[in-house]
Coordinates of C-alpha atoms and ligand atoms in Angstrom, one line a residue:
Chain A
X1 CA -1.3 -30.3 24.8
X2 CA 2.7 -30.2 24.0
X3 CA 3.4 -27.7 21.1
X4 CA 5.1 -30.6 19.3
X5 CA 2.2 -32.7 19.3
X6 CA -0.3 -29.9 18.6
X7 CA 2.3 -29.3 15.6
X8 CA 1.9 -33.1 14.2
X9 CA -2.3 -31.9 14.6
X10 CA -1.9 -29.1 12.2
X11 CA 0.4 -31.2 9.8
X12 CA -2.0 -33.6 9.4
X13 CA -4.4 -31.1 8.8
X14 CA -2.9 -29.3 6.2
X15 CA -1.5 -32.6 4.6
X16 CA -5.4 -33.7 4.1
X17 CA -6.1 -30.2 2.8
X18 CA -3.4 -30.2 0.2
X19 CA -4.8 -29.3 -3.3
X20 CA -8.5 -29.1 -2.0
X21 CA -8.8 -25.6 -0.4
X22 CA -6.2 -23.1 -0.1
X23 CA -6.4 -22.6 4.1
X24 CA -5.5 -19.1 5.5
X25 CA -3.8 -18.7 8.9
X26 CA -6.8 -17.8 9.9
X27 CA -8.8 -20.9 8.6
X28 CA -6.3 -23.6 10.6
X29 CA -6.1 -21.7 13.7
X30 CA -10.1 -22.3 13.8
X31 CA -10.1 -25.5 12.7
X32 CA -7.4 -27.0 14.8
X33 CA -8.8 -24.8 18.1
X34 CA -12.2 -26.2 17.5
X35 CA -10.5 -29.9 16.8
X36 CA -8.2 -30.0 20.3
X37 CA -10.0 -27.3 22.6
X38 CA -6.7 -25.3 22.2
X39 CA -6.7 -21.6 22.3
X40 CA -6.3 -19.9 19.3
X41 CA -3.3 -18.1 20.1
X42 CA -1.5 -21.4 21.3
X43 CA -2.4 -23.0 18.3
X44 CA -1.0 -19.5 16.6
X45 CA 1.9 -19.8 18.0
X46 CA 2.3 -23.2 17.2
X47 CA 1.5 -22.8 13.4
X48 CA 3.8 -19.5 13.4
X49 CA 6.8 -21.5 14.8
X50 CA 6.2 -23.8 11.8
X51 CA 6.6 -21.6 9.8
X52 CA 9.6 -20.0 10.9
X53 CA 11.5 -23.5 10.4
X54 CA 9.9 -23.4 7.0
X55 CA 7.9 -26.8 7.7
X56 CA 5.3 -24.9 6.6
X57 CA 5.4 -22.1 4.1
X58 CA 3.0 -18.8 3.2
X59 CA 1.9 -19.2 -0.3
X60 CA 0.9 -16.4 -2.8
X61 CA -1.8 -16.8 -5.7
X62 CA -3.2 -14.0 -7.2
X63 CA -3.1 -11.5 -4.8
X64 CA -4.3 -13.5 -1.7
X65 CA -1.7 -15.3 0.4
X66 CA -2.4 -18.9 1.9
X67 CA -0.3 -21.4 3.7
X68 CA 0.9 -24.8 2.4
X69 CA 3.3 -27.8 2.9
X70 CA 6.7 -26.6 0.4
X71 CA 7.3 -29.3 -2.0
X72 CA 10.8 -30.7 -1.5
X73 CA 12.1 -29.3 -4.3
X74 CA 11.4 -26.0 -3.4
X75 CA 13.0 -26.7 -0.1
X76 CA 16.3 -28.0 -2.2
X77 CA 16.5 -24.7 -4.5
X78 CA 16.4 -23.1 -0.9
X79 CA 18.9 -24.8 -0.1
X80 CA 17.0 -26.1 3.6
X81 CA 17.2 -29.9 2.4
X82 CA 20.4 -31.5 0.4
Chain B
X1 CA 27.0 -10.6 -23.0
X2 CA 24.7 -7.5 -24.7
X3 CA 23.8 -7.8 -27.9
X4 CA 22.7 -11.3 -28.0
X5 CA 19.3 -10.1 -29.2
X6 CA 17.7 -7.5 -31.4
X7 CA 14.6 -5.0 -30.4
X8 CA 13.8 -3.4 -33.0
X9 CA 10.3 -2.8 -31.1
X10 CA 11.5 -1.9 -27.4
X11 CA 14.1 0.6 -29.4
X12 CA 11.6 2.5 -30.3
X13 CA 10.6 3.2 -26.7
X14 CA 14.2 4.3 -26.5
X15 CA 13.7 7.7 -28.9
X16 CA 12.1 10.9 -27.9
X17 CA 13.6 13.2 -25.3
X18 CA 12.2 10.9 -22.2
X19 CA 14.1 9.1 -19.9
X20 CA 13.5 5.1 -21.5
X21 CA 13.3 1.8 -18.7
X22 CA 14.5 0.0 -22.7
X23 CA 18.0 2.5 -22.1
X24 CA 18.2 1.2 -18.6
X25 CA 17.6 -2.5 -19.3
X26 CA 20.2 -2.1 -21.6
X27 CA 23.0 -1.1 -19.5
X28 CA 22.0 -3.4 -17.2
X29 CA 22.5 -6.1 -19.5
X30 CA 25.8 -5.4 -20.2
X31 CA 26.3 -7.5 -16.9
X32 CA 24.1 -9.3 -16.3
X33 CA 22.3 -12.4 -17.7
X34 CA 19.0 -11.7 -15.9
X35 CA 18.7 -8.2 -17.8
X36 CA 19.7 -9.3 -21.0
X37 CA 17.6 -12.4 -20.9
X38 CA 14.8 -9.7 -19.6
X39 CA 15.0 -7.5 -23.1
X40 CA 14.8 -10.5 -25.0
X41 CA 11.4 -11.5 -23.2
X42 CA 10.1 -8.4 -23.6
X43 CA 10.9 -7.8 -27.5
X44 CA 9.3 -11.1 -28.5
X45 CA 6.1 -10.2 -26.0
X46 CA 6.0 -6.9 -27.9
X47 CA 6.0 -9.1 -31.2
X48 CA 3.5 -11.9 -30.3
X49 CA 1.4 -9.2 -28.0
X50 CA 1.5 -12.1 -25.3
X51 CA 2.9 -12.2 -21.6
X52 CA 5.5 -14.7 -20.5
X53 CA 5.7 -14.6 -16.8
X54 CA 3.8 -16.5 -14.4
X55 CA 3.5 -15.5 -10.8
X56 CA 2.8 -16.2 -7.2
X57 CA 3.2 -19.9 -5.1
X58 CA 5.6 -20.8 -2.6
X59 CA 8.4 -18.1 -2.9
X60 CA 9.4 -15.9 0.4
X61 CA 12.2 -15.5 3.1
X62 CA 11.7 -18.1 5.7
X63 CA 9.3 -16.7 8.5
X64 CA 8.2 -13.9 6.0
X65 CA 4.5 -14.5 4.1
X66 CA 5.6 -11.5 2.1
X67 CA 8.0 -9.0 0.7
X68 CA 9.1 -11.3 -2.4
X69 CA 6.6 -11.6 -5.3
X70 CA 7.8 -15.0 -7.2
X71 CA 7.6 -14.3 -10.7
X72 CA 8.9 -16.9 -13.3
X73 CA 9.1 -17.1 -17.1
X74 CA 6.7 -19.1 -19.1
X75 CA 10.0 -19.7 -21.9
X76 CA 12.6 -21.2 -19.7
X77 CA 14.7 -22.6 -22.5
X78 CA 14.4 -19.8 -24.5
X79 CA 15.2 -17.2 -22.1
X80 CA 17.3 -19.1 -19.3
X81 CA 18.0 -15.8 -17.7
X82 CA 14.7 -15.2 -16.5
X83 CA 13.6 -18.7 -15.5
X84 CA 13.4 -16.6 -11.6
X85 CA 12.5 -13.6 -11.4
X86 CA 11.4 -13.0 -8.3
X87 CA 10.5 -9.8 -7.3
X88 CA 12.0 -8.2 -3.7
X89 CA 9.6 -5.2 -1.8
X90 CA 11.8 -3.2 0.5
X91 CA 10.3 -1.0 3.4
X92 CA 11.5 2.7 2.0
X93 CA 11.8 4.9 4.5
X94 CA 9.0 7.3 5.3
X95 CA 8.9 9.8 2.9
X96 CA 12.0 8.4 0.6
X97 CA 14.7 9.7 1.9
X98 CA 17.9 7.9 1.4
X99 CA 21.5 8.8 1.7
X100 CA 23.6 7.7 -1.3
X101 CA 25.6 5.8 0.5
X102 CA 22.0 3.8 1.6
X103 CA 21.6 3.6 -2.2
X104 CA 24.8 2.4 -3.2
X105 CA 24.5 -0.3 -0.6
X106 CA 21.2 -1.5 -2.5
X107 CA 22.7 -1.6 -5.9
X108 CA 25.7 -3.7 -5.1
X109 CA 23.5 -6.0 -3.3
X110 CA 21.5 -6.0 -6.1
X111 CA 24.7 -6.5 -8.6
X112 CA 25.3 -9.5 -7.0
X113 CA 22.2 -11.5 -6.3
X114 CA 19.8 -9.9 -8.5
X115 CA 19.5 -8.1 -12.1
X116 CA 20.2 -5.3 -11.1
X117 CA 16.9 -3.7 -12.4
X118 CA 15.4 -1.9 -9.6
X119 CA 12.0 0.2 -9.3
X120 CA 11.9 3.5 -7.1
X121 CA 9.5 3.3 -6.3
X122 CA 6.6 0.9 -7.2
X123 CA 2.8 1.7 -6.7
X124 CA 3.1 0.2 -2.9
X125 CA 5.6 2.8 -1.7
X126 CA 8.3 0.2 -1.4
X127 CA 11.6 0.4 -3.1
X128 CA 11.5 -2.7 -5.2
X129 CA 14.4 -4.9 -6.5
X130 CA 13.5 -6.7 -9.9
X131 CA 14.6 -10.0 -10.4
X132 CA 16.4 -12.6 -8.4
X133 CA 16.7 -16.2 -8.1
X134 CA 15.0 -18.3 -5.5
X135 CA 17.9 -20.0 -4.3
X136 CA 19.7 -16.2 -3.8
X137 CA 16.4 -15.1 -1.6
X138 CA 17.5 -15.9 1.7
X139 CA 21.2 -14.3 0.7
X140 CA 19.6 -11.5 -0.4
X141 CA 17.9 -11.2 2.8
X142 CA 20.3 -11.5 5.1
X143 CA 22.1 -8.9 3.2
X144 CA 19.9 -6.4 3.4
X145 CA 18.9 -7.1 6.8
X146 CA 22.4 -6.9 8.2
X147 CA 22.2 -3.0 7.1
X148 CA 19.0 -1.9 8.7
X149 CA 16.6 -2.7 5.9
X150 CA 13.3 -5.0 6.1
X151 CA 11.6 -6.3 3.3
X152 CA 8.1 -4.8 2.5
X153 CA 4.4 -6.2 2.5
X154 CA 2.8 -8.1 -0.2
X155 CA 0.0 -10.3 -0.6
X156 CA -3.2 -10.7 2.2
X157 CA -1.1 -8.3 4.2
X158 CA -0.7 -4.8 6.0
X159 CA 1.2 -3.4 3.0
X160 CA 4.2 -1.0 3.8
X161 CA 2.7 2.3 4.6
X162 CA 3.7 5.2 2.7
X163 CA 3.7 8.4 3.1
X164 CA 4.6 11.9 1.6
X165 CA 7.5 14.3 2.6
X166 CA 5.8 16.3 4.8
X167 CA 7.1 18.6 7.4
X168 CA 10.7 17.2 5.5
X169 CA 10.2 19.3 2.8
X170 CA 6.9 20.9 2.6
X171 CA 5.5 23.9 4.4
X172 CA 1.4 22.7 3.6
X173 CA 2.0 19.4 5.9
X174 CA -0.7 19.8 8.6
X175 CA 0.6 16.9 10.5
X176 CA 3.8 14.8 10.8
X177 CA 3.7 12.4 7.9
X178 CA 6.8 10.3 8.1
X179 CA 6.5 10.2 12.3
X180 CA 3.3 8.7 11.5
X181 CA 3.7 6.6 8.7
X182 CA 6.9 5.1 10.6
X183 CA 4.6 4.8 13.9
X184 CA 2.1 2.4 11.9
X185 CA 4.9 0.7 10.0
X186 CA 6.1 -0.2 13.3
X187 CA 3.3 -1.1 15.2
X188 CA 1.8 -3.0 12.1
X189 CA 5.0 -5.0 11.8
X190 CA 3.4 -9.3 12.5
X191 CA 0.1 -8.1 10.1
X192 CA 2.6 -6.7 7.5
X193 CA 5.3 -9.6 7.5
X194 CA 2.7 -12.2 8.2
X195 CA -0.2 -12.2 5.8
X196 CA -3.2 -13.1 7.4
X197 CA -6.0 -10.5 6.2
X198 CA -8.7 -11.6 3.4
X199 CA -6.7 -9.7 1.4
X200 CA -4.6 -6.2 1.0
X201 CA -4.8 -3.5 3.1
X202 CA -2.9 -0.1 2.2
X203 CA -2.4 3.4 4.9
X204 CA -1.4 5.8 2.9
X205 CA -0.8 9.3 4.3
X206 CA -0.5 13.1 2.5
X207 CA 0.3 16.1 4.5
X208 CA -2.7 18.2 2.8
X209 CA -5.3 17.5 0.2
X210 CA -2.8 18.1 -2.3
X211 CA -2.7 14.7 -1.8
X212 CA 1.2 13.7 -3.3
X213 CA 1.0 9.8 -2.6
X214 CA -2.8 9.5 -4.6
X215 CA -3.7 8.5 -0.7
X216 CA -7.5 9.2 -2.0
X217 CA -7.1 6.9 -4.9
X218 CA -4.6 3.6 -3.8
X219 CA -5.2 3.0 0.2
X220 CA -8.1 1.5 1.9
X221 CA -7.2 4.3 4.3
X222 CA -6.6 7.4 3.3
X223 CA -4.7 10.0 6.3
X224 CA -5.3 13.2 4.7
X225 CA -4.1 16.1 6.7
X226 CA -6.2 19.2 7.4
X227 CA -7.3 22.3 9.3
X228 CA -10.2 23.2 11.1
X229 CA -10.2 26.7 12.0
X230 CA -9.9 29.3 9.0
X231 CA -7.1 29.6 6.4
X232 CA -4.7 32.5 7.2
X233 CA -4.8 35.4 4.9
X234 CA -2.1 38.0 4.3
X235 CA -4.2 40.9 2.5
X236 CA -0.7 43.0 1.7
X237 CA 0.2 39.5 -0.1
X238 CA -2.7 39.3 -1.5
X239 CA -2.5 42.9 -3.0
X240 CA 0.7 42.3 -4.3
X241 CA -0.6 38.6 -6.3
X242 CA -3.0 41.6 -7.7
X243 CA -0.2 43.9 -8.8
X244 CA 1.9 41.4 -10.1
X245 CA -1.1 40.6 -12.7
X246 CA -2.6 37.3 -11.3
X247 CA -6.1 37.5 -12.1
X248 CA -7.4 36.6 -8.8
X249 CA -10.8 36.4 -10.0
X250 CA -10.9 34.0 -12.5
X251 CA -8.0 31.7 -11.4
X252 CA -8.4 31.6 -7.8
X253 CA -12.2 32.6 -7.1
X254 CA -14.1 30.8 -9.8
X255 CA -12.1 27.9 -8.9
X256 CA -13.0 27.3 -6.0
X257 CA -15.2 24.5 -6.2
X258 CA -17.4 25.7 -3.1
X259 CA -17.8 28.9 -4.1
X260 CA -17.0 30.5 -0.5
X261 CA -14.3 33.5 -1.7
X262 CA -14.9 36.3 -2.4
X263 CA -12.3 39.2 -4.0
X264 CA -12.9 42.9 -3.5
X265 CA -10.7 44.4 -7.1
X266 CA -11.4 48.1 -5.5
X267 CA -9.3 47.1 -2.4
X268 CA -8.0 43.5 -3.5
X269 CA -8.4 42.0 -0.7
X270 CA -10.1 38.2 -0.2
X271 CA -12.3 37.4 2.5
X272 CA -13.1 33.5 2.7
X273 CA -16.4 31.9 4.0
X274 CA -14.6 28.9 6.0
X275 CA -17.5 27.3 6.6
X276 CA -18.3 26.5 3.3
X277 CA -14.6 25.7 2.5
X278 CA -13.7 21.9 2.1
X279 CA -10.0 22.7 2.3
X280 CA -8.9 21.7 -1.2
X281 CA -5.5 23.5 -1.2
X282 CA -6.3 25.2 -4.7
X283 CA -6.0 28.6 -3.8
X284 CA -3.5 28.1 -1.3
X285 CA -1.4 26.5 -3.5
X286 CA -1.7 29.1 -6.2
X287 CA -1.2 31.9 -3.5
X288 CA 1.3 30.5 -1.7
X289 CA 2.2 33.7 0.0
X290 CA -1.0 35.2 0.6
X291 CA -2.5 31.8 1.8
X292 CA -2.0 29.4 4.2
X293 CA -3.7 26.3 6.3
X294 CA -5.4 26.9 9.3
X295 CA -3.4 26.7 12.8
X296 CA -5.7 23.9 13.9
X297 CA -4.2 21.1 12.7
X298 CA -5.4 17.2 12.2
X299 CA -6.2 14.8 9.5
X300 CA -9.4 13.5 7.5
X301 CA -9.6 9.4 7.8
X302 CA -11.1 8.2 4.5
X303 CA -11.7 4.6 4.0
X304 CA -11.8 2.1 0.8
X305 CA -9.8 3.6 -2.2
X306 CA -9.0 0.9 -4.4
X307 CA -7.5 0.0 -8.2
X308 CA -10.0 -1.8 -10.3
X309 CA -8.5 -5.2 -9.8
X310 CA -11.4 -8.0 -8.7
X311 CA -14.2 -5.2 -9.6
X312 CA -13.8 -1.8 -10.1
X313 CA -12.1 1.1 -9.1
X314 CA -13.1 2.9 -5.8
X315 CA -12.0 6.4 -4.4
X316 CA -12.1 6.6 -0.4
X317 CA -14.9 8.3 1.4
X318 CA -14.5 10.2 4.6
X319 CA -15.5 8.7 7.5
X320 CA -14.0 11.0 10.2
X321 CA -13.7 14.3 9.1
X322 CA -11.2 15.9 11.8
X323 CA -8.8 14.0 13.9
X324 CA -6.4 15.1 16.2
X325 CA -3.0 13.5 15.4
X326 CA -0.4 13.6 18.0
X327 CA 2.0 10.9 18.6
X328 CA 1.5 7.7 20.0
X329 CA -1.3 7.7 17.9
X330 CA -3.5 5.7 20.3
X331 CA -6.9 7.1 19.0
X332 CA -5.9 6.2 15.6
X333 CA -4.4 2.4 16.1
X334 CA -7.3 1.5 18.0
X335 CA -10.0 2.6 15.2
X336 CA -7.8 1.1 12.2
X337 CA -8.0 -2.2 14.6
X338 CA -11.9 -1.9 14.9
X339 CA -12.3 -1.2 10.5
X340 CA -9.6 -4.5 10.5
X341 CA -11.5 -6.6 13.0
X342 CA -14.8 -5.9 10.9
X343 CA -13.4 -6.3 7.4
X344 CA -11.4 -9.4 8.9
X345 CA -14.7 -11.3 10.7
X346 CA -17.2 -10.0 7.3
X347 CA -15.2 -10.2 3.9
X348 CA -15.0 -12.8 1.4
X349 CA -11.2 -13.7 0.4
X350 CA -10.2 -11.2 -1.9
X351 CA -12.6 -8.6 -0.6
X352 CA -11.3 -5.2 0.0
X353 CA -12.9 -3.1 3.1
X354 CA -14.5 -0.8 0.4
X355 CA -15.7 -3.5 -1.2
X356 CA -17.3 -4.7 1.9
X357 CA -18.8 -1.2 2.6
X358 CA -20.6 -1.1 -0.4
X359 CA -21.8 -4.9 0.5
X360 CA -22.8 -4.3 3.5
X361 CA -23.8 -1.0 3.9
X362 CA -22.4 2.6 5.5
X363 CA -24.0 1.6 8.5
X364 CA -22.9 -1.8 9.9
X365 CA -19.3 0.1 9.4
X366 CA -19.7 2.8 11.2
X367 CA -21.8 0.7 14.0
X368 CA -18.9 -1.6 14.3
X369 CA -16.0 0.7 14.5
X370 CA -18.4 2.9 17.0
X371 CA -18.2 6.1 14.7
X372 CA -21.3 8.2 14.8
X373 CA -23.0 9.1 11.1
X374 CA -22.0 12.9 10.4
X375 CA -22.9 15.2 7.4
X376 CA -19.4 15.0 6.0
X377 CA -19.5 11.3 5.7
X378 CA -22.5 11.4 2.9
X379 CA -20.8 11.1 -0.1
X380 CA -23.6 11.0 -3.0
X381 CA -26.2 13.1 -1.6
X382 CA -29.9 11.9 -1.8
X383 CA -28.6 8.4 -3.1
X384 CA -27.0 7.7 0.6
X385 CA -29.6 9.2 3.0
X386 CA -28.2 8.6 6.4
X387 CA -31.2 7.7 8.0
X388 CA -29.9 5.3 10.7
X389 CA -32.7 3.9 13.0
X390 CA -33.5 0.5 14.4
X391 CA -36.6 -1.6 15.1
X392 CA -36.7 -0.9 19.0
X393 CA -36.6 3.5 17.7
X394 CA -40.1 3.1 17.0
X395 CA -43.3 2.8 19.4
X396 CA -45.2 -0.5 18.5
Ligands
SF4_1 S1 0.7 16.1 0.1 FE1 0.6 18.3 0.8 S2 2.0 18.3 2.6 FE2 2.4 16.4 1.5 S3 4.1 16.9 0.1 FE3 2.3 17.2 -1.0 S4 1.7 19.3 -0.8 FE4 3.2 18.9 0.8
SF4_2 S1 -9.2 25.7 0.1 FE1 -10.5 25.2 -1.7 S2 -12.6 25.3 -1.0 FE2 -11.3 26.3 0.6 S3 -11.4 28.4 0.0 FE3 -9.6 27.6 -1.0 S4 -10.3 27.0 -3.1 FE4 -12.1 27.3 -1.8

C-alpha cells in the first residue's frame, strides 16, 4: 500500500476515534496493521511522518501522552494555517 | 509595568534570610507582562487557597510529543498575561555544567519569547523555562536548537536522564556518570522525543550511594555506582581521625548500619568485614582520608522508584547487584530494552514498571528480562521468599 493512502487509513481512523478513546501510538499502529496487513513499522513510519507535518499532533493529559487530530485553531495560534 | 498588583501574602515569603522565588518574580516583572501577570495569580490563589492553571492537550514543537508542558490560566481576563503559560524542558547537560556564556544565551532567549522565569533545575533534571506563549513555541525552538540545545522529555516518555557530577567533581564516583547518562540520552533519543510508553520512565544515575540526584527515590531505574572488592583503608589516616578527636567509635562504628567495623582504641586502627558491608558511603564519607571505595568498580541497577502520584510512593529495589560499566554500554541498553519491552507489552496506561512489579510479581520480571533471583534482590525478608519453581520442577 502507498504511504499516502495508508495515511488517509489512519486519518480516518483517528477521525472516528475523536473524543471516544484517547489512542496511543502504540494503539493505531495495531489497529491499522491488523486493518491493512501492513507492518507495523510501515504503518509507524507512516503515522510518524504525520506527525512531523503536524496533521497529526501528540497530546498530553495528565501525565500520559496520546495522539489526536489538532483543532484548527490550534493550528492558527501556530501559525501552520492562516 | 510592576506594581500593578499588591501581595501582601507572597511578601511575606520574601522576609527571612532565604533566597525568595516572590524576589525573583518580582524583578522579572519589571519587564515582563507574563511575570507580573504571574504574581498577581499567585497572590489571589494564596487568598482564595485555589489553583488557577489548567494543563496538558495539544501543545508541543512540531514532530516533538514532548518537552513543552501546556499550561494555561483558568482567569484569562483577569490575568491576560498568563492566558499561556506553557512550560519548556531543556536536555541539561550531564551533570549541569554550563558555561555562562551557554546561560546567558538561555536567558535572552527566554527575555524575548518567554517570561523570563526559569527553574534550574526542576525534579526531571531538565533546565526548565517557565512560561511562554503557544504561538512563540516553534520560535522558541528553533532558537534554541540553532545553538546546540534539545528540548527535554515529558509525558509517556523516556524522560531526560540525569545524572550527578561524578568523576567531574567528585573523587567517590565509581563509574563515569555524565559518559553514561549522555550515552542513554543519546541512544534513547525517538523514545524520549516521541512519547509512546504507558507512561513515564526516568534513568537516573549517582556515582556512589551517596546518592546526589535521589536516583533511589525518583527513577524507575536507579544506576547506583559501587565496589565489589573491599574499601581501602589508610590506618596512619585513620590514627590521625583518632588524634584529631573524632570519636571513631560512636560516629563511624555504631553507625554502620551492618555492623561489620570494628575499631581497635589501643592501636586505632579499623579493620572492616566487607562481606557484611552494603557499601553505604557513611564512613567513608565521614573519613574521607582514611577511607575510600573499593578498586573494583561497577554500578547496582535498581528498578521502580516512584513519587506518589496515581498510588503511592515507591523506593527502587535492586535487581542486579554488580554490573560492570564500561562504555558502549551494550550489556546495559539491551537489559533496560528487555524491563521496557515487559512494562510496555503488561502495564495499564498510567502504570509505572514498579507498579507493575508489585502487580505482577518479582518473578515474571526477572523471568522476562532473563535475570536470575539472587540474595540481594530480596528486599523485605520472609514477606518476599524467593522461592521460584514451576509446575514441570516437580515429579507427578
Ligand atoms: S552521588 Fe556520590 S559520586 Fe556522585 S556526586 Fe554525590 S558523592 Fe559524588
Ligand atoms: S560503607 Fe557502610 S556498611 Fe560498609 S563499612 Fe562503611 S558504614 Fe559499614
Amino acid at each position: 500500500m502507498e504511504q499516502a493512502e495508508l495515511q488517509e487509513k489512519i486519518y480516518e481512523f483517528m477521525q472516528k476515534m475523536k473524543g471516544k478513546k484517547k489512542l496511543k501510538e502504540k494503539d493505531i499502529i495495531k489497529h491499522i496493521s491488523g486493518e491493512t496487513g501492513e507492518d507495523k513499522d510501515v504503518v509507524k513510519k507512516a503515522l510518524r511522518a504525520m506527525i512531523d507535518e503536524g496533521r497529526l499532533m501528540y497530546s498530553y493529559g495528565g501525565g500520559a501522552s496520546s495522539v489526536e487530530i489538532p483543532s484548527e485553531e490550534y493550528l492558527r495560534e501556530k501559525g501552520l494555517i492562516k | 509595568m510592576s506594581g500593578k498588583y499588591k501581595t501582601p501574602m507572597l511578601d511575606e515569603l520574601e522576609k527571612g534570610p532565604w533566597p525568595s522565588f516572590v524576589t525573583e518574580i518580582k524583578k522579572a516583572a519589571k519587564k515582563s507582562d507574563m511575570a507580573e501577570d504571574e504574581l498577581g495569580q499567585l497572590e489571589k490563589s494564596y487568598n482564595t487557597k485555589r489553583g488557577y492553571w489548567k494543563h496538558g492537550g495539544i501543545v508541543g514543537v512540531l514532530g516533538y510529543g514532548g518537552g513543552v508542558i501546556g499550561r494555561y490560566s483558568s482567569l484569562p481576563e483577569e490575568f491576560p498575561g498568563v492566558a499561556h503559560f506553557h512550560t519548556v524542558r531543556v536536555n541539561q547537560p550531564s551533570g549541569f555544567f554550563y558555561t555562562t556564556k551557554a546561560l546567558r544565551e538561555i536567558c535572552d532567549i527566554w527575555d524575548k519569547y518567554g517570561s523570563g522565569l526559569t527553574n534550574l533545575h526542576g525534579s526531571t533534571g531538565d533546565l526548565v523555562l517557565l512560561g511562554t506563549k503557544t504561538e512563540n513555541l516553534e520560535a522558541v525552538f528553533a532558537e534554541l536548537s540553532s545553538r546546540g540545545w534539545d528540548l527535554g522529555g515529558s509525558g509517556s516518555a523516556m524522560r531526560t536522564p540525569s545524572c550527578c557530577v561524578g568523576m567531574a567533581r567528585c573523587e567517590w564516583a565509581n563509574i563515569d556518570t555524565m559518559d553514561l547518562c549522555n550515552e542513554l540520552t543519546q541512544y534513547y533519543q525517538d523514545q524520549l522525543h516521541r512519547p509512546a510508553f504507558p507512561y513515564k520512565f526516568k534513568i537516573k544515575i549517582s556515582g556512589c550511594a551517596c546518592d546526589c540526584v535521589a536516583a533511589i527515590a525518583r527513577a524507575d531505574l536507579s544506576i547506583i555506582g559501587t565496589w565489589k572488592d573491599s574499601i581501602q583503608i589508610n590506618q596512619d589516616e585513620v590514627r590521625k581521625y583518632a588524634e584529631a578527636g573524632l570519636d571513631i567509635q560512636k560516629e563511624i562504628v555504631d553507625m554502620c548500619p551492618t555492623q561489620c567495623m570494628y575499631y581497635n582504641p589501643e592501636d586505632k586502627t579499623l579493620k572492616i568485614a566487607d562481606a557484611e558491608c552494603n557499601r553505604c558511603m557513611h564512613c567513608i564519607a565521614k573519613m574521607t582520608k582514611a577511607l575510600r571505595p573499593g578498586k573494583e568498580k561497577g554500578a547496582t541497577l535498581l528498578v521502580g522508584s516512584k513519587a506518589p502520584i496515581v498510588v503511592g510512593s515507591l523506593l527502587s529495589w535492586v535487581i542486579v547487584p554488580f554490573m560492570k560499566l564500561t562504555p558502549p554500554y551494550d550489556d546495559l541498553k539491551e537489559l533496560i530494552d528487555k524491563m521496557i519491552e515487559w512494562w510496555d507489552d503488561n502495564a495499564k496506561p498510567r502504570e509505572r514498571i514498579g507498579e507493575l512489579i508489585e502487580a505482577k510479581g518479582m518473578r515474571a520480571f526477572l523471568e522476562a528480562i532473563g535475570v536470575p533471583p539472587m540474595p540481594q534482590q530480596v528486599k523485605e525478608p520472609r514477606k518476599d521468599p524467593f522461592f521460584f519453581w514451576a509446575e514441570s520442577d516437580f515429579k507427578k
